[in-house]
C-alpha positions as semicolon CSV with decimal commas, in nm:
position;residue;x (nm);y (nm);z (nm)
1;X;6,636;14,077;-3,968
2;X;6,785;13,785;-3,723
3;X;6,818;13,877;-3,387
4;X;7,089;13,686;-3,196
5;X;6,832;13,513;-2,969
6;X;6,728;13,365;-3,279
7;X;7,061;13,272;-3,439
8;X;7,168;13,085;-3,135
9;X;6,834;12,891;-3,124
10;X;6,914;12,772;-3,574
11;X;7,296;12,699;-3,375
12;X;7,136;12,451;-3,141
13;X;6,910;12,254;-3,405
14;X;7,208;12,238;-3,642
15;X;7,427;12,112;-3,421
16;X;7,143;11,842;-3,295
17;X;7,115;11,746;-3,635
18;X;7,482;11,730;-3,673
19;X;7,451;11,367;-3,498
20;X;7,190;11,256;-3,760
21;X;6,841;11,271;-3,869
22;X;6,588;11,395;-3,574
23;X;6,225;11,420;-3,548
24;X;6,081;11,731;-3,493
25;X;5,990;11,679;-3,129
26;X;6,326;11,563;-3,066
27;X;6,449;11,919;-3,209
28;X;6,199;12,064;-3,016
29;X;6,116;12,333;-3,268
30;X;5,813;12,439;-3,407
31;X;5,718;12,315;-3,752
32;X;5,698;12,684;-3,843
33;X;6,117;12,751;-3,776
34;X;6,158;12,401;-3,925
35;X;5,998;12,577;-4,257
36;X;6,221;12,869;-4,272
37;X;6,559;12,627;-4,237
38;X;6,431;12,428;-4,490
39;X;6,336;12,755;-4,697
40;X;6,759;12,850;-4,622
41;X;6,837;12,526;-4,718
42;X;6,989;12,452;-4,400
43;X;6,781;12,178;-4,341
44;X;6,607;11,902;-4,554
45;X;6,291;11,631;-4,467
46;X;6,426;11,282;-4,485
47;X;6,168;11,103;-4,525
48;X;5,901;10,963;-4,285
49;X;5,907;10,741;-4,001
50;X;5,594;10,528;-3,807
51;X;5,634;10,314;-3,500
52;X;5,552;9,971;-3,537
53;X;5,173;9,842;-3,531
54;X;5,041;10,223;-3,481
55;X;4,792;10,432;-3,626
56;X;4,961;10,771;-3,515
57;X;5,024;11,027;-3,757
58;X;5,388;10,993;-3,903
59;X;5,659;11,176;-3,745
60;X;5,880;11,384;-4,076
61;X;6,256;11,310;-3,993
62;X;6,464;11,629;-4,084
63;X;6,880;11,560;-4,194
64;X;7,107;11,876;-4,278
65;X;7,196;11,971;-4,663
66;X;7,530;12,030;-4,740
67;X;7,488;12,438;-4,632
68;X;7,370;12,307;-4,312
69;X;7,621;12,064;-4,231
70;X;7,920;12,310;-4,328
71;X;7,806;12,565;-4,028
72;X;7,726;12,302;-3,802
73;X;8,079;12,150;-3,799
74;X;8,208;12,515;-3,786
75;X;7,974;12,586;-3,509
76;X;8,107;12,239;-3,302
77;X;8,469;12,325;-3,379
78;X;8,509;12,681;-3,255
């Protein structure tokens, strides 16, 4: 059952993503609450990004689905 502690923390990563497509250390989430959005379809992987002439591990960008976006909008206009 979702507490409210943990609705406000989906709030603030659905507004973030509101702006466009974020990384998830820009969200500052764990890739664990990144799962469950994606498993509410809140949330969707965009694809994934590498910074030039690197050998790091690629970084997944996350983007909202259409669910996603529609409560983030609500969310910035009340």
């Amino acid at each position: 059952m979702p507490t409210a502690e943990h609705a406000l923390e989906v709030d603030s990563v659905l507004k973030k993503l509101l702006k466009g497509p974020k990384t998830r250390k820009q969200l500052g989430v764990t890739r664990y609450k990144l799962g469950k959005l994606m498993a509410d379809k809140l949330v969707k992987s965009a694809g994934e990004v590498k910074p030039k002439g690197s050998t790091h591990r690629r970084a997944v960008t996350y983007e909202l689905m259409a669910k996603g976006k529609r409560r983030a909008e609500k969310l910035a206009a009340s």
